[in-house]
Amino acid sequence: MSIFTGAGTALVTPFNDKGVDFSAFETLIEYQIDGGIDALIVCGTTGESSTMTKEEDMQAIDFVVKQAAGRVPVIAGTGSNNTQTAIETSKEAAGLGVDGLLVVTPYYNKCTDAGLIRHYFAIADAVRIPIIAYNVPGRTTVNISPLVMKEIGMHDNIAAVKEASANITQIAETARVCPNIDIYSGNDDHVVPVLSLGGKGVISVVSNVAPHMTHEMVESYLSGDHARALELQFALNPLVKALFSEVNPIPVKKAMNMIGIKVGLPRMPLTEMSPDKAALLENELRKLGFDLM
């Protein structure tokens, strides 16, 4: 069974000088749910989990679960390049009541295909909730090939893959050889192409800013209105380009602050967005009709 179908938001984590800003987090979550979003993903790449303490991670996950209150599925990012750490974090997140886990491939120390399969099996053996494997070789340098995904997908707890390789040929082959695995686009400019290959939706950055448009794009495609879905994909793509003009989540945090949801600054080593790129981002937001603060 799918964890969700539609558009899921890879939430930014609001910060203030004391840590996670839970008041802003509440505002962000309600903005997402009011916008029709289909799932919430907490402590992923966009959430800056790599700069958060273990305590902050668990507090953020617990908060999102309680604030969502069953209205939409909540998925927690629990990946690590240390398999034992990923197991422990996954078990803790599962204990907080999340509906699924997003587990990125091991990074930096890398691994063979055999090690990748064993890594995912070890985590999946330790929990009783579904896992989305997260393939983002541009960040990790580790790629889940279609045949490796087929092996990983043999585990009953591995339900899906978030495909952020931007390799449409690979995604098509994964869809062909892994018919039992749900595929979510991990790139906001590839949503309609991935849906056309049988994808279930997107785990999105742009939906932090535009949840309604992102949800409608996926819903339109899945309901058969491909023309409307394509229209929304094309309408969002210039904003998507601006949101990735610097390292994610620098621009999306800037955008959220611009539209009045004050999520604070990224944590070091990420820095505030450069003024010239911020001006381009502001222009794209205005084109889509956002009222800026």
CSV table of C-alpha atoms in Angstrom, one decimal:
chain,number,residue,atom,x,y,z
A,1,MET,CA,0.0,0.0,0.0
A,2,SER,CA,1.3,3.5,-0.9
A,3,ILE,CA,2.3,5.8,2.0
A,4,PHE,CA,0.7,8.6,0.0
A,5,THR,CA,-0.3,9.6,-3.4
A,6,GLY,CA,0.1,13.2,-4.6
A,7,ALA,CA,2.3,16.1,-3.4
A,8,GLY,CA,4.3,15.8,-0.2
A,9,THR,CA,6.3,18.8,1.1
A,10,ALA,CA,9.9,18.4,2.2
A,11,LEU,CA,9.5,20.9,5.0
A,12,VAL,CA,12.0,23.5,5.8
A,13,THR,CA,12.8,23.6,9.5
A,14,PRO,CA,12.2,27.1,11.1
A,15,PHE,CA,15.0,28.2,13.3
A,16,ASN,CA,15.5,31.0,15.8
A,17,ASP,CA,18.3,31.9,18.2
A,18,LYS,CA,17.0,29.3,20.6
A,19,GLY,CA,16.8,26.4,18.2
A,20,VAL,CA,13.7,25.1,16.3
A,21,ASP,CA,11.0,27.7,16.1
A,22,PHE,CA,7.9,25.7,16.9
A,23,SER,CA,5.5,28.7,16.6
A,24,ALA,CA,6.7,29.2,13.0
A,25,PHE,CA,6.6,25.5,12.4
A,26,GLU,CA,2.9,25.4,13.4
A,27,THR,CA,2.2,28.2,10.9
A,28,LEU,CA,4.1,26.4,8.1
A,29,ILE,CA,2.3,23.1,8.8
A,30,GLU,CA,-1.1,24.7,8.8
A,31,TYR,CA,-0.2,26.6,5.6
A,32,GLN,CA,0.6,23.3,4.0
A,33,ILE,CA,-2.5,21.5,5.1
A,34,ASP,CA,-4.7,24.4,4.2
A,35,GLY,CA,-3.1,24.4,0.7
A,36,GLY,CA,-4.2,20.8,0.2
A,37,ILE,CA,-0.8,19.1,0.5
A,38,ASP,CA,-0.9,15.3,0.6
A,39,ALA,CA,2.0,14.5,3.0
A,40,LEU,CA,4.6,16.2,5.2
A,41,ILE,CA,8.2,15.2,5.2
A,42,VAL,CA,10.2,16.3,8.2
A,43,CYS,CA,14.0,16.3,8.8
A,44,GLY,CA,15.0,15.7,5.2
A,45,THR,CA,17.6,17.6,3.2
A,46,THR,CA,15.4,20.6,2.9
A,47,GLY,CA,14.8,20.5,6.7
A,48,GLU,CA,18.6,20.8,7.3
A,49,SER,CA,18.7,17.7,9.5
A,50,SER,CA,22.4,17.4,9.0
A,51,THR,CA,22.9,20.5,11.2
A,52,MET,CA,20.3,19.5,13.8
A,53,THR,CA,21.1,17.7,17.0
A,54,LYS,CA,19.5,14.3,17.7
A,55,GLU,CA,17.3,15.9,20.3
A,56,GLU,CA,16.2,18.6,17.8
A,57,ASP,CA,15.4,15.9,15.2
A,58,MET,CA,13.2,14.0,17.5
A,59,GLN,CA,11.5,17.2,18.8
A,60,ALA,CA,10.8,18.3,15.2
A,61,ILE,CA,9.4,14.9,14.2
A,62,ASP,CA,7.2,14.6,17.3
A,63,PHE,CA,5.9,18.2,16.7
A,64,VAL,CA,4.9,17.6,13.1
A,65,VAL,CA,3.2,14.3,14.0
A,66,LYS,CA,1.2,16.0,16.7
A,67,GLN,CA,0.4,19.1,14.7
A,68,ALA,CA,-0.7,17.1,11.6
A,69,ALA,CA,-2.9,15.0,14.0
A,70,GLY,CA,-3.6,12.4,11.3
A,71,ARG,CA,-4.8,14.8,8.7
A,72,VAL,CA,-2.0,13.9,6.3
A,73,PRO,CA,0.7,11.2,6.5
A,74,VAL,CA,4.0,12.3,8.1
A,75,ILE,CA,7.3,10.9,6.9
A,76,ALA,CA,10.6,11.3,8.8
A,77,GLY,CA,14.0,11.6,7.3
A,78,THR,CA,16.2,9.1,9.2
A,79,GLY,CA,19.0,8.2,6.9
A,80,SER,CA,22.7,8.2,7.8
A,81,ASN,CA,26.0,7.0,6.4
A,82,ASN,CA,26.3,4.9,9.6
A,83,THR,CA,23.9,2.0,9.3
A,84,GLN,CA,23.5,1.6,13.1
A,85,THR,CA,22.7,5.3,13.5
A,86,ALA,CA,20.1,5.0,10.8
A,87,ILE,CA,18.6,2.0,12.5
A,88,GLU,CA,18.4,3.7,15.9
A,89,THR,CA,17.0,7.0,14.5
A,90,SER,CA,14.4,5.0,12.4
A,91,LYS,CA,13.2,3.1,15.4
A,92,GLU,CA,12.9,6.3,17.5
A,93,ALA,CA,11.0,8.1,14.7
A,94,ALA,CA,8.7,5.1,14.3
A,95,GLY,CA,8.0,5.2,18.0
A,96,LEU,CA,6.8,8.8,17.6
A,97,GLY,CA,4.1,7.7,15.3
A,98,VAL,CA,5.3,8.6,11.8
A,99,ASP,CA,3.6,6.9,8.9
A,100,GLY,CA,6.8,6.3,7.0
A,101,LEU,CA,10.6,6.9,6.8
A,102,LEU,CA,12.7,8.6,4.2
A,103,VAL,CA,16.1,7.0,4.1
A,104,VAL,CA,18.9,8.5,2.0
A,105,THR,CA,21.7,6.4,0.6
A,106,PRO,CA,24.9,6.4,2.7
A,107,TYR,CA,27.1,9.4,1.8
A,108,TYR,CA,30.8,10.2,2.0
A,109,ASN,CA,32.1,6.8,3.0
A,110,LYS,CA,30.1,5.4,0.0
A,111,CYS,CA,29.5,1.6,-0.5
A,112,THR,CA,29.3,-1.1,-3.0
A,113,ASP,CA,25.9,-2.2,-4.4
A,114,ALA,CA,26.0,-5.2,-2.0
A,115,GLY,CA,26.6,-2.8,0.9
A,116,LEU,CA,23.7,-0.6,-0.2
A,117,ILE,CA,21.3,-3.5,-0.3
A,118,ARG,CA,22.5,-4.7,3.1
A,119,HIS,CA,22.2,-1.2,4.5
A,120,TYR,CA,18.5,-0.9,3.5
A,121,PHE,CA,17.7,-4.4,4.6
A,122,ALA,CA,19.2,-3.8,8.0
A,123,ILE,CA,17.1,-0.7,8.5
A,124,ALA,CA,13.9,-2.3,7.1
A,125,ASP,CA,14.4,-5.3,9.4
A,126,ALA,CA,14.4,-3.0,12.4
A,127,VAL,CA,11.1,-1.2,11.9
A,128,ARG,CA,7.5,-2.1,11.0
A,129,ILE,CA,6.6,0.9,8.9
A,130,PRO,CA,7.2,1.5,5.2
A,131,ILE,CA,10.4,3.1,4.0
A,132,ILE,CA,11.1,5.4,1.0
A,133,ALA,CA,14.6,5.0,-0.3
A,134,TYR,CA,16.1,8.4,-1.2
A,135,ASN,CA,18.3,8.4,-4.3
A,136,VAL,CA,20.1,11.7,-4.7
A,137,PRO,CA,23.6,11.0,-6.1
A,138,GLY,CA,24.3,14.7,-6.7
A,139,ARG,CA,24.6,15.0,-2.9
A,140,THR,CA,25.7,11.6,-1.8
A,141,THR,CA,27.7,10.3,-4.9
A,142,VAL,CA,25.9,7.0,-4.4
A,143,ASN,CA,23.3,6.0,-7.0
A,144,ILE,CA,20.6,3.3,-6.7
A,145,SER,CA,20.6,1.7,-10.1
A,146,PRO,CA,17.3,0.1,-11.3
A,147,LEU,CA,18.6,-3.4,-10.6
A,148,VAL,CA,19.8,-2.5,-7.1
A,149,MET,CA,16.4,-0.9,-6.5
A,150,LYS,CA,14.8,-4.1,-7.6
A,151,GLU,CA,16.8,-6.0,-5.0
A,152,ILE,CA,16.1,-3.5,-2.2
A,153,GLY,CA,12.4,-3.5,-3.1
A,154,MET,CA,12.2,-7.2,-2.3
A,155,HIS,CA,12.0,-6.3,1.4
A,156,ASP,CA,8.4,-6.0,2.5
A,157,ASN,CA,9.1,-2.7,4.3
A,158,ILE,CA,10.6,-1.0,1.3
A,159,ALA,CA,7.7,0.7,-0.3
A,160,ALA,CA,9.0,3.4,-2.6
A,161,VAL,CA,11.9,5.5,-3.9
A,162,LYS,CA,12.3,9.2,-4.0
A,163,GLU,CA,14.2,9.7,-7.3
A,164,ALA,CA,16.3,12.8,-7.4
A,165,SER,CA,18.9,11.6,-9.8
A,166,ALA,CA,17.3,13.8,-12.6
A,167,ASN,CA,18.0,10.8,-14.9
A,168,ILE,CA,14.8,10.2,-16.7
A,169,THR,CA,16.2,7.2,-18.5
A,170,GLN,CA,17.1,5.6,-15.2
A,171,ILE,CA,13.7,6.5,-13.6
A,172,ALA,CA,11.9,4.9,-16.6
A,173,GLU,CA,14.0,1.7,-16.2
A,174,THR,CA,13.3,1.6,-12.4
A,175,ALA,CA,9.6,1.9,-13.2
A,176,ARG,CA,9.9,-1.0,-15.6
A,177,VAL,CA,11.8,-3.4,-13.4
A,178,CYS,CA,10.3,-2.4,-10.1
A,179,PRO,CA,6.5,-2.5,-10.7
A,180,ASN,CA,5.9,-3.1,-6.9
A,181,ILE,CA,7.8,0.1,-5.9
A,182,ASP,CA,6.1,3.5,-5.8
A,183,ILE,CA,8.2,6.3,-7.4
A,184,TYR,CA,8.1,9.9,-6.2
A,185,SER,CA,9.8,12.6,-8.2
A,186,GLY,CA,12.6,14.3,-6.1
A,187,ASN,CA,12.9,17.1,-8.6
A,188,ASP,CA,10.2,19.7,-8.9
A,189,ASP,CA,10.8,20.3,-12.6
A,190,HIS,CA,10.3,16.6,-13.4
A,191,VAL,CA,7.0,16.0,-11.7
A,192,VAL,CA,4.8,15.5,-14.8
A,193,PRO,CA,7.5,13.3,-16.6
A,194,VAL,CA,7.8,11.1,-13.6
A,195,LEU,CA,4.0,10.8,-13.3
A,196,SER,CA,3.9,9.8,-16.9
A,197,LEU,CA,6.1,6.8,-16.0
A,198,GLY,CA,3.6,5.7,-13.4
A,199,GLY,CA,4.9,7.8,-10.5
A,200,LYS,CA,2.8,8.3,-7.4
A,201,GLY,CA,3.7,12.0,-6.9
A,202,VAL,CA,6.4,14.3,-5.7
A,203,ILE,CA,8.4,15.0,-2.6
A,204,SER,CA,8.7,18.7,-3.2
A,205,VAL,CA,10.6,21.8,-2.2
A,206,VAL,CA,8.5,24.3,-4.2
A,207,SER,CA,5.4,23.2,-2.3
A,208,ASN,CA,6.7,24.9,0.8
A,209,VAL,CA,5.9,28.1,-1.0
A,210,ALA,CA,3.1,26.9,-3.4
A,211,PRO,CA,1.3,23.9,-1.8
A,212,HIS,CA,-1.9,24.4,-3.7
A,213,MET,CA,-0.4,24.6,-7.1
A,214,THR,CA,1.9,21.6,-6.5
A,215,HIS,CA,-1.0,19.5,-5.2
A,216,GLU,CA,-3.2,20.6,-8.1
A,217,MET,CA,-0.5,19.7,-10.6
A,218,VAL,CA,-0.3,16.1,-9.3
A,219,GLU,CA,-4.0,15.7,-8.8
A,220,SER,CA,-4.8,17.0,-12.3
A,221,TYR,CA,-2.4,14.5,-13.9
A,222,LEU,CA,-3.7,11.6,-11.9
A,223,SER,CA,-7.3,12.5,-12.6
A,224,GLY,CA,-6.6,12.5,-16.3
A,225,ASP,CA,-6.3,16.3,-16.9
A,226,HIS,CA,-2.8,16.1,-18.3
A,227,ALA,CA,-3.1,19.5,-20.0
A,228,ARG,CA,-3.8,21.3,-16.7
A,229,ALA,CA,-0.9,19.4,-15.0
A,230,LEU,CA,1.5,20.4,-17.8
A,231,GLU,CA,0.2,24.0,-17.5
A,232,LEU,CA,1.0,24.1,-13.8
A,233,GLN,CA,4.4,22.4,-14.3
A,234,PHE,CA,5.4,25.1,-16.8
A,235,ALA,CA,4.0,27.8,-14.5
A,236,LEU,CA,6.0,26.6,-11.6
A,237,ASN,CA,9.3,25.8,-13.4
A,238,PRO,CA,10.7,29.4,-13.4
A,239,LEU,CA,10.1,29.5,-9.6
A,240,VAL,CA,11.7,26.1,-9.2
A,241,LYS,CA,14.7,27.4,-11.1
A,242,ALA,CA,15.0,30.4,-8.8
A,243,LEU,CA,14.6,28.1,-5.7
A,244,PHE,CA,17.7,26.1,-6.9
A,245,SER,CA,19.8,29.0,-8.0
A,246,GLU,CA,21.7,28.5,-4.8
A,247,VAL,CA,22.1,25.4,-2.6
A,248,ASN,CA,18.8,24.1,-1.2
A,249,PRO,CA,17.3,25.2,1.2
A,250,ILE,CA,18.9,28.7,1.1
A,251,PRO,CA,16.4,30.0,-1.5
A,252,VAL,CA,13.3,28.3,-0.2
A,253,LYS,CA,13.9,29.7,3.2
A,254,LYS,CA,14.3,33.1,1.7
A,255,ALA,CA,11.0,32.7,-0.2
A,256,MET,CA,9.1,31.6,2.9
A,257,ASN,CA,10.3,34.7,4.7
A,258,MET,CA,9.3,36.8,1.7
A,259,ILE,CA,5.7,35.5,1.7
A,260,GLY,CA,5.4,36.1,5.5
A,261,ILE,CA,6.1,32.7,7.0
A,262,LYS,CA,9.2,33.6,9.1
A,263,VAL,CA,11.3,30.5,9.1
A,264,GLY,CA,14.6,32.2,9.9
A,265,LEU,CA,18.0,31.7,8.2
A,266,PRO,CA,19.7,28.5,7.2
A,267,ARG,CA,22.3,27.2,9.6
A,268,MET,CA,26.0,27.4,8.9
A,269,PRO,CA,27.7,26.4,6.7
A,270,LEU,CA,24.7,27.5,4.6
A,271,THR,CA,24.4,31.3,4.4
A,272,GLU,CA,21.7,33.8,3.5
A,273,MET,CA,20.9,34.1,-0.2
A,274,SER,CA,22.9,36.6,-2.2
A,275,PRO,CA,21.1,39.8,-3.0
A,276,ASP,CA,21.1,39.4,-6.8
A,277,LYS,CA,19.7,35.9,-6.6
A,278,ALA,CA,17.1,37.0,-4.0
A,279,ALA,CA,15.9,39.7,-6.4
A,280,LEU,CA,15.3,37.1,-9.1
A,281,LEU,CA,13.5,34.9,-6.6
A,282,GLU,CA,11.3,37.9,-5.6
A,283,ASN,CA,10.4,38.6,-9.2
A,284,GLU,CA,9.3,35.0,-9.8
A,285,LEU,CA,7.1,35.0,-6.7
A,286,ARG,CA,5.5,38.3,-7.8
A,287,LYS,CA,4.8,36.8,-11.2
A,288,LEU,CA,2.8,34.0,-9.5
A,289,GLY,CA,0.8,36.5,-7.6
A,290,PHE,CA,2.3,36.1,-4.1
A,291,ASP,CA,1.9,39.1,-1.7
A,292,LEU,CA,5.4,39.7,-0.4
A,293,MET,CA,6.3,41.0,3.0
